Short mmCIF file of C-alpha atoms and ligand atoms in Angstrom, two decimals:
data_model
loop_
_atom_site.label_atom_id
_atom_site.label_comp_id
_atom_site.label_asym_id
_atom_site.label_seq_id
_atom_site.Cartn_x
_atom_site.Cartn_y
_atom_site.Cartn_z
CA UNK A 1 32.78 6.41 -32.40
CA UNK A 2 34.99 4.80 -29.98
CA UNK A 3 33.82 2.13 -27.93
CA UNK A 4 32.46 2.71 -24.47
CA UNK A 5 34.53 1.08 -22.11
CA UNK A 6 33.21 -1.18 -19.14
CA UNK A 7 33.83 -0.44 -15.42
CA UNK A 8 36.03 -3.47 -12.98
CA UNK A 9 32.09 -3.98 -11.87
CA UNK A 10 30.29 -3.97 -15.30
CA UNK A 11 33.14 -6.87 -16.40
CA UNK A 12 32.87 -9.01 -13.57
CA UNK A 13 29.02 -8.97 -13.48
CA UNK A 14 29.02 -10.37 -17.01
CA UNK A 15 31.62 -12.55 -16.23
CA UNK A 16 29.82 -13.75 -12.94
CA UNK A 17 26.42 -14.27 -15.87
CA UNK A 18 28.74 -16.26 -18.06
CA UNK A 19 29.82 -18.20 -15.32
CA UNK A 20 26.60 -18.38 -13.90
CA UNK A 21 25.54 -20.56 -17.51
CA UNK A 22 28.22 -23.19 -16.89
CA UNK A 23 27.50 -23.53 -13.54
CA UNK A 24 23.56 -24.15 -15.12
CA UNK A 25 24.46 -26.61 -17.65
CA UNK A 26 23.32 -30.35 -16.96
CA UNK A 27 26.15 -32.98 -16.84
CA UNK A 28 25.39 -34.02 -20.35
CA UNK A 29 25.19 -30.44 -21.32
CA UNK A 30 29.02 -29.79 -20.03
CA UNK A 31 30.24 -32.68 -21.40
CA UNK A 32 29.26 -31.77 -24.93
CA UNK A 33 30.67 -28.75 -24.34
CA UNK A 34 33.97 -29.97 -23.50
CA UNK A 35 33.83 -32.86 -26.90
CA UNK A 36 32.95 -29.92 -28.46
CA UNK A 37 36.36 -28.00 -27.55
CA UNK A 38 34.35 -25.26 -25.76
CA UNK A 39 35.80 -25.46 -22.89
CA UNK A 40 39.78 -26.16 -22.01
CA UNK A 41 41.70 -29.08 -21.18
CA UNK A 42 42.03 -29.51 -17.29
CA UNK A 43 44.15 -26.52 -15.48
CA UNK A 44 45.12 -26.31 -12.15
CA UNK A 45 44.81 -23.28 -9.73
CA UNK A 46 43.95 -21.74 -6.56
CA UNK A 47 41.00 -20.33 -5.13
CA UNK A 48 41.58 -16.94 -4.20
CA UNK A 49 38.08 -15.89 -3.34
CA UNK A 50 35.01 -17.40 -2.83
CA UNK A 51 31.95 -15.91 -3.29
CA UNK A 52 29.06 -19.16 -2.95
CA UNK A 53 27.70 -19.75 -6.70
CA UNK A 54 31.20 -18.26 -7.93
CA UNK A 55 35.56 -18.33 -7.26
CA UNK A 56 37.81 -16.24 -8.08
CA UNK A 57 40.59 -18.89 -9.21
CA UNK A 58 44.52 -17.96 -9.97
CA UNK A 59 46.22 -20.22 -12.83
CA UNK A 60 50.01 -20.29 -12.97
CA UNK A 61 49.86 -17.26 -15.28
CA UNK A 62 48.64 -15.35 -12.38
CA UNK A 63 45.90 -14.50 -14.36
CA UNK A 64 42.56 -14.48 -12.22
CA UNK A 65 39.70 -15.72 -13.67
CA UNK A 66 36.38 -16.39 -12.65
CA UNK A 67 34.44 -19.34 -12.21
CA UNK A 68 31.62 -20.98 -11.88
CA UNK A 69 30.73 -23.37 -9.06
CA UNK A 70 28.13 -26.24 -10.06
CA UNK A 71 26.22 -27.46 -7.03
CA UNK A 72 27.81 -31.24 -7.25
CA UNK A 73 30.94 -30.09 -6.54
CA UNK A 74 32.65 -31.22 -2.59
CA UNK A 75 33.06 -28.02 -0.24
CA UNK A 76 36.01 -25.83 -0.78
CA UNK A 77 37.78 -23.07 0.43
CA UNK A 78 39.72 -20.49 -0.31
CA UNK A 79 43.64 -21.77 -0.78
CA UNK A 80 42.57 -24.98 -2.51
CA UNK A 81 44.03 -26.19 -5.43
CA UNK A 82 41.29 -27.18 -7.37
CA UNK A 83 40.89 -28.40 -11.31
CA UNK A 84 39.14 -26.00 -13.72
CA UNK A 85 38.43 -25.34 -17.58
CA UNK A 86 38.54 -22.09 -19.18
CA UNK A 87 35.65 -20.90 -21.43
CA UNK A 88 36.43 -18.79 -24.60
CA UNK A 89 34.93 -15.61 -23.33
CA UNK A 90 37.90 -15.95 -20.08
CA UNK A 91 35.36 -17.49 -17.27
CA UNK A 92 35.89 -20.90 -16.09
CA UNK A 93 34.33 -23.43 -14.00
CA UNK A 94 35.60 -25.96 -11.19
CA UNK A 95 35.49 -29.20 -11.53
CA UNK A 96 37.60 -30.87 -9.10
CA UNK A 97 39.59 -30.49 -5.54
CA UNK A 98 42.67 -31.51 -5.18
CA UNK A 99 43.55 -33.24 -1.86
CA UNK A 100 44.50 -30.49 1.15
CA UNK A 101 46.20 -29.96 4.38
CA UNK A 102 45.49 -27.31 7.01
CA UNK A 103 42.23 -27.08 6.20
CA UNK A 104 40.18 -24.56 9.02
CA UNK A 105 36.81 -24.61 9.62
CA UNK A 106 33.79 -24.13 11.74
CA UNK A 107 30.33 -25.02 12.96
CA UNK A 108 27.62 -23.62 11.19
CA UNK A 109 24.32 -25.12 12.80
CA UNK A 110 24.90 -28.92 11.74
CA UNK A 111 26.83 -27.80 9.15
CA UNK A 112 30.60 -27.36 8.55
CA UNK A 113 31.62 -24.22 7.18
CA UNK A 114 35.51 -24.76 5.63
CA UNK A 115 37.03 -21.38 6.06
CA UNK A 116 40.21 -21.53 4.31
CA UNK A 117 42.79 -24.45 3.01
CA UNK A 118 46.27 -25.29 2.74
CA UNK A 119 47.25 -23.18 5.87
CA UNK A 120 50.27 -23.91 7.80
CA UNK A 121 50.16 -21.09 10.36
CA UNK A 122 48.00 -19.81 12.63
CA UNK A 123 49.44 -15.74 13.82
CA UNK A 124 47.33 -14.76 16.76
CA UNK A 125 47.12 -10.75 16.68
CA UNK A 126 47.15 -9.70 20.22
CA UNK A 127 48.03 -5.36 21.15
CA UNK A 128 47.98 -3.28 24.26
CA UNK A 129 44.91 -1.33 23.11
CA UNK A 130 42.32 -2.99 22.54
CA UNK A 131 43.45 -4.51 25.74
CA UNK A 132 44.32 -8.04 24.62
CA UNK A 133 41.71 -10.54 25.96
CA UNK A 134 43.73 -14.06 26.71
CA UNK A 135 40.64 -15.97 27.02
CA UNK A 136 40.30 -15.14 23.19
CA UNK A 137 44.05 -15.96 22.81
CA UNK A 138 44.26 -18.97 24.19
CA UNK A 139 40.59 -20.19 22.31
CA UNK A 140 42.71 -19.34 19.30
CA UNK A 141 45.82 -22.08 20.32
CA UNK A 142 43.25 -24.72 21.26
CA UNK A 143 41.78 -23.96 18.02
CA UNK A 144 45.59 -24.17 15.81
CA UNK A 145 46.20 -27.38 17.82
CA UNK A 146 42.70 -28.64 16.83
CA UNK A 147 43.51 -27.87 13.09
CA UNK A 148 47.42 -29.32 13.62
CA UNK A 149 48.69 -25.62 12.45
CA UNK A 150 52.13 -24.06 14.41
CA UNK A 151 50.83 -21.24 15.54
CA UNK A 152 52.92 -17.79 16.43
CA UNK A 153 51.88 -14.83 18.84
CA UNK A 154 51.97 -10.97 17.49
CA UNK A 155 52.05 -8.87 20.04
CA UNK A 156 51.71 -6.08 17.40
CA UNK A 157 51.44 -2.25 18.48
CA UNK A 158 54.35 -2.43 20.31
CA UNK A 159 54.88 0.87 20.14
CA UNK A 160 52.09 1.17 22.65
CA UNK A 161 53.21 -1.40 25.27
CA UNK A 162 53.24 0.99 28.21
CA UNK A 163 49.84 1.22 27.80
CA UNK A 164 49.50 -1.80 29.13
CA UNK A 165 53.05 -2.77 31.11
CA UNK A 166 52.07 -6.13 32.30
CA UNK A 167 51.26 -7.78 28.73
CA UNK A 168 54.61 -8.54 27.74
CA UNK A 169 55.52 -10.42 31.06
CA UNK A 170 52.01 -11.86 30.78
CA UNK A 171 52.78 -13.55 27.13
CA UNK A 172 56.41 -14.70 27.85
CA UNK A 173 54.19 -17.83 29.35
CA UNK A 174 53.66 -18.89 26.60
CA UNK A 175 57.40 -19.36 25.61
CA UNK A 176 57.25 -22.32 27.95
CA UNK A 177 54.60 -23.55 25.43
CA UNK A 178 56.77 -23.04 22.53
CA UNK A 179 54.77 -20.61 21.18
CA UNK A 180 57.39 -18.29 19.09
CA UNK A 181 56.46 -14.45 20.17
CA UNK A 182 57.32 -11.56 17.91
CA UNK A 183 56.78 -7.99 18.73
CA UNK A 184 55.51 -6.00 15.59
CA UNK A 185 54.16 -1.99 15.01
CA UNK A 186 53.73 -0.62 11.71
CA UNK A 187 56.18 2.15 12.63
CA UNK A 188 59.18 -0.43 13.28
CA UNK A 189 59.79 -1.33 9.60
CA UNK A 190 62.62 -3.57 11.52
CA UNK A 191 59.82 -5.58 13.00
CA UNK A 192 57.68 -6.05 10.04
CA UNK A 193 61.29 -7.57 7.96
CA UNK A 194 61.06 -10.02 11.05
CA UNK A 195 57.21 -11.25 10.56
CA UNK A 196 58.02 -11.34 6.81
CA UNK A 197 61.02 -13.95 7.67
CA UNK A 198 58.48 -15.68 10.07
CA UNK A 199 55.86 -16.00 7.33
CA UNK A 200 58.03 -16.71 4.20
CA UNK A 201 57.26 -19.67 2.34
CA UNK A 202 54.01 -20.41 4.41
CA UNK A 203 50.79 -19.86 3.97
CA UNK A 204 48.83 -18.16 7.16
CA UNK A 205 45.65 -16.89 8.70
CA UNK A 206 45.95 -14.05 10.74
CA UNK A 207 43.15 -14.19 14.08
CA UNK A 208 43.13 -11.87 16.74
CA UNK A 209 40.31 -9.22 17.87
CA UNK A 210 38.75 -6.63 15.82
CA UNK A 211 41.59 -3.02 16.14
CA UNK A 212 44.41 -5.16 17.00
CA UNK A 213 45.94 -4.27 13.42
CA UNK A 214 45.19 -7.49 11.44
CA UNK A 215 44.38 -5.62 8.20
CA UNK A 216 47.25 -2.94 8.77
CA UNK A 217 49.72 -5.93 9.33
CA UNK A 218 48.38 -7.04 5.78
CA UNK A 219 48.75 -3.62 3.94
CA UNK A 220 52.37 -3.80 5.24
CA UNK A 221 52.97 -6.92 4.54
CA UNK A 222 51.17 -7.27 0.89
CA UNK A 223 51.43 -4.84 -1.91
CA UNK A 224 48.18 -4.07 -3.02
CA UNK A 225 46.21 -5.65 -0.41
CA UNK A 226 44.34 -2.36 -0.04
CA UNK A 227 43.45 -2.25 -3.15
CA UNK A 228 41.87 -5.72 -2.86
CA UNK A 229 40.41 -5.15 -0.04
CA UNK A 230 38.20 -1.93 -1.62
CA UNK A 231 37.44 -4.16 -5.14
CA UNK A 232 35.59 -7.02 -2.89
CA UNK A 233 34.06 -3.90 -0.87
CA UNK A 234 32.23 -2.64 -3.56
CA UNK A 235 31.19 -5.76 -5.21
CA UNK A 236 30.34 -7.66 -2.07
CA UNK A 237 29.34 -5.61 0.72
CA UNK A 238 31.84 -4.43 3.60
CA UNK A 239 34.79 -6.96 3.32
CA UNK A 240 34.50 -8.01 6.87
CA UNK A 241 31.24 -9.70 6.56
CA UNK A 242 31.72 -12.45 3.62
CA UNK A 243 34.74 -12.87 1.52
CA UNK A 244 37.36 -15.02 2.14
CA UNK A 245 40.55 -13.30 0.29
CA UNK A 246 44.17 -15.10 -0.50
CA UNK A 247 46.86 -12.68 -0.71
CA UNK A 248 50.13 -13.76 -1.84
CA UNK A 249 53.07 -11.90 0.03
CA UNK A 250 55.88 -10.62 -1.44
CA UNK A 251 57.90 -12.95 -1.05
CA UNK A 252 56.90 -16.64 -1.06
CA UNK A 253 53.81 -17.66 1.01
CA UNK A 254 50.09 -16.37 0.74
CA UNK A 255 47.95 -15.33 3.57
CA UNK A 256 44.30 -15.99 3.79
CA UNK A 257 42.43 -13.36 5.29
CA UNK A 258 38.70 -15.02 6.28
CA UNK A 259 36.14 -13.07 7.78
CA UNK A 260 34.77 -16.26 9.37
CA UNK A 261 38.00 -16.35 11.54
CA UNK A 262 36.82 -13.10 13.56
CA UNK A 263 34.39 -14.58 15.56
CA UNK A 264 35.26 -18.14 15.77
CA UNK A 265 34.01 -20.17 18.33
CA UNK A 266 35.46 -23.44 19.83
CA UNK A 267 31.98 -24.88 20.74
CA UNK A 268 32.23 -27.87 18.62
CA UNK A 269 34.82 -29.12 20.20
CA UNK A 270 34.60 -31.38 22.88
CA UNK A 271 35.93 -31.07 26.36
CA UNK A 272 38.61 -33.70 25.80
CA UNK A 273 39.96 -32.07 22.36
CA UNK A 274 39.99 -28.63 24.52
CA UNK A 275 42.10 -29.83 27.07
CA UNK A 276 44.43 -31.16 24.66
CA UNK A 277 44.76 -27.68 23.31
CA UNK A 278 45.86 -26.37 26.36
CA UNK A 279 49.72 -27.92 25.83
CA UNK A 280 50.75 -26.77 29.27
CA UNK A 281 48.31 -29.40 30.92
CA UNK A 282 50.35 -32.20 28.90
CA UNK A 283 52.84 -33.28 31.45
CA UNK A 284 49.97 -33.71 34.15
CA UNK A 285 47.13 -35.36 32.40
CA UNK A 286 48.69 -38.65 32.91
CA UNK A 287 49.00 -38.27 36.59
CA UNK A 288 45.13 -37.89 37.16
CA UNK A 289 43.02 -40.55 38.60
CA UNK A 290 40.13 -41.05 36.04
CA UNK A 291 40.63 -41.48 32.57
CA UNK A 292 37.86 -38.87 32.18
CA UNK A 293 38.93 -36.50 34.21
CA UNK A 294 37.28 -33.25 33.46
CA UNK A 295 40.00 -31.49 35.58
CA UNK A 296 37.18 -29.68 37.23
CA UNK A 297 36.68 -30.95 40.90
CA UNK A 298 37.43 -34.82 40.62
CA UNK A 299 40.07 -36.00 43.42
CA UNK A 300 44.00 -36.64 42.40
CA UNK A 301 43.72 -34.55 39.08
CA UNK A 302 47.05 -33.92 37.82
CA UNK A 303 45.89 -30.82 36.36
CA UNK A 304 44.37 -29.24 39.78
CA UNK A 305 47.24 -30.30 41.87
CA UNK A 306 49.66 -28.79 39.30
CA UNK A 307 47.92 -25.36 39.36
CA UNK A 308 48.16 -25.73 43.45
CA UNK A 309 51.67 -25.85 42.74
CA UNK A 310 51.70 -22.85 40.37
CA UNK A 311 53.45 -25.40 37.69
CA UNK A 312 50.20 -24.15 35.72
CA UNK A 313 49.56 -20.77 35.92
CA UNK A 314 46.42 -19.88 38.09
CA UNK A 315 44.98 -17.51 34.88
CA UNK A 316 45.43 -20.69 32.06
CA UNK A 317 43.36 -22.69 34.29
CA UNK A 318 40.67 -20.35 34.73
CA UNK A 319 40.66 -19.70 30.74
CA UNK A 320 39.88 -23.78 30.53
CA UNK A 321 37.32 -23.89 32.48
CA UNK A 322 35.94 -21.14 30.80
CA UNK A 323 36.18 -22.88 27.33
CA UNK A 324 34.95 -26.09 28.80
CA UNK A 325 31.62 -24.44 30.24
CA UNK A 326 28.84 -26.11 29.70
CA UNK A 327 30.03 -28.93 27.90
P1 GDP B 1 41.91 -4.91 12.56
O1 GDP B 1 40.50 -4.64 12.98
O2 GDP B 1 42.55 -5.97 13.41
O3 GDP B 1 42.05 -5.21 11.10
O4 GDP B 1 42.74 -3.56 12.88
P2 GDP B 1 43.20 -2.38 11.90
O5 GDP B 1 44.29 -2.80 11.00
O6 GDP B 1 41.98 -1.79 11.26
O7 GDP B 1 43.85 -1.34 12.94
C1 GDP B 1 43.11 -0.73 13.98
C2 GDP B 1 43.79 0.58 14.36
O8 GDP B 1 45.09 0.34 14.89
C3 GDP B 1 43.98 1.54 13.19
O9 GDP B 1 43.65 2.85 13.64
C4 GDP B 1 45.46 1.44 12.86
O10 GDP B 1 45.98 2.62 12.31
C5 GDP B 1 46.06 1.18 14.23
N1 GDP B 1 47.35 0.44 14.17
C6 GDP B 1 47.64 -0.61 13.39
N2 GDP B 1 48.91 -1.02 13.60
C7 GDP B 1 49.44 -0.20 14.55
C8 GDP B 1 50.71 -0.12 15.21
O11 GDP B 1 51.65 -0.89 14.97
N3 GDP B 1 50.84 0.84 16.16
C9 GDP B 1 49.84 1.72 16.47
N4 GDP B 1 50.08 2.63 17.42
N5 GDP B 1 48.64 1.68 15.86
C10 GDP B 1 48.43 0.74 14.91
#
């Protein structure tokens, strides 16, 4: 009789059980097992997905395999490098982190919540339907300066822009900031060979409001994303509510697509580290009286009197005291 053969869900339940062992094992317990050559030397990979008690981790093979997480280990997120053994039976467990850079995360009560690692790129997803909210935007560059990330501006849909005619002459403002602009739309295959050029060789998180085209950009961008995408689905619940996912492009660079990132929230930053966000106010902050300076109604602020003079625009001024509300 032949053999009755698993489902992808079946496997990576018993894998997550196997792994699940490991990550019970005392420290004595795991070191035996490794004297005992039941475990692999050290390997290196990369945390593709995180689920809590288990990872998904690449090796250089590009095999995925997936491991346990034992509750000593630091915090980590997906797009660290991390050390790991392999068990016989093709699980693994974690055992160490190695140093990062561009590592995002956020406030979760007292806590820190580490969204994703290794990023060098922050693209902010903005469209002419959903009308593109700049308050959000511009939370989203105070946010990439926070985390020292370059960021770049999508204004994706483009197809649609006289929907909404003033948006484009609204976001060349931000050229004065350096912030590179590209205009994207799934149906200008000339566009998406652009963001690929933009994105080569780095790894990114994509932000922007729900319906701007974030996961469309990612279908176009990565082969196989959608498939991905449905895998976590069924295992985890509706992808938009808990996995972190790295998705290597097609070319060189990964992007990180993290759930957390949807509805991120600056408000553990202070006023200070806001305004220094907003790169625009630079130039003036030196001029204003107080070292303090709030920028909000104290005399001889550089900031104020530059808005006065329209050398700040009225509507970037607004959006800061927005974000520095009741700080
Ligand atoms: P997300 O919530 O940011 O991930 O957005 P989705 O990728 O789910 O896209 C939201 C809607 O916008 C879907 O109906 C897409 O088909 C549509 N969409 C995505 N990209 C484009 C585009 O370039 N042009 C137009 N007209 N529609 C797009």
């Amino acid at each position: 009789m032949s053999k009755r053969k698993l489902s992808k869900q079946q496997q990576k339940r018993i894998s997550e059980r196997h792994a699940d062992i490991v990550n019970n094992l005392s420290e004595a317990e795991l070191a035996n097992a490794i004297a005992a050559g039941q475990l692999s030397q050290e390997l290196i990979g990369t945390v593709i997905a995180n689920y809590g008690k288990f990872a998904d981790v690449e090796h250089s093979d590009q095999q995925i395999y997936r491991c346990g997480v034992r509750q000593n280990l630091a915090a980590f997120a997906v797009g660290d490098e991390v050390v790991w053994r392999k068990a016989p039976d093709d699980t693994g467990v974690i055992v160490a982190i190695h140093p990062r850079h561009g590592l995002v995360w956020r406030q979760q009560g007292k806590q820190k919540k580490l969204l994703a690692a290794n990023i060098d790129q922050f693209n902010i997803v903005c469209a002419p339907i959903p009308k593109t909210n700049l308050l959000l935007l511009d939370s989203y560059l105070v946010a990439a300066h926070y985390f020292h990330l370059n960021s770049i501006i999508l204004l994706h849909k483009c197809d649609l822009l006289n929907a909404d005619a003033k948006l484009a002459t609204q976001l060349d403002y931000y050229q004065v900031m350096n912030v590179p602009m590209l205009q994207t739309s799934i149906y200008d295959i000339g566009s998406i060979k652009q963001l690929c050029l933009q994105l080569q060789g780095k790894n990114s998180i994509f932000v922007g409001q729900s319906g701007v085209g974030k996961s469309s950009l990612l279908n176009q961008l990565v082969s196989g994303a959608n498939a991905r995408i449905a895998d976590s689905t069924h295992l985890h619940g509706k992808h938009t509510t808990s996995t972190a996912n790295l998705y290597h492009l097609d070319q060189t660079g990964c992007v990180i697509d993290s759930p957390g990132m949807r509805d991120f929230q600056l408000d553990f930053l202070t006023r200070t580290e806001i305004a220094a966000g907003f790169v625009d106010f630079k130039a003036y902050l030196e001029k204003c009286q107080f070292r303090n300076c709030s920028h909000q109604h104290e005399p001889r602020c550089g900031v104020i009197d530059a808005v006065k003079h329209n050398h700040i625009a009225h509507w970037r001024y607004e959006n800061y005291l927005a974000l520095i509300k009741e700080k």
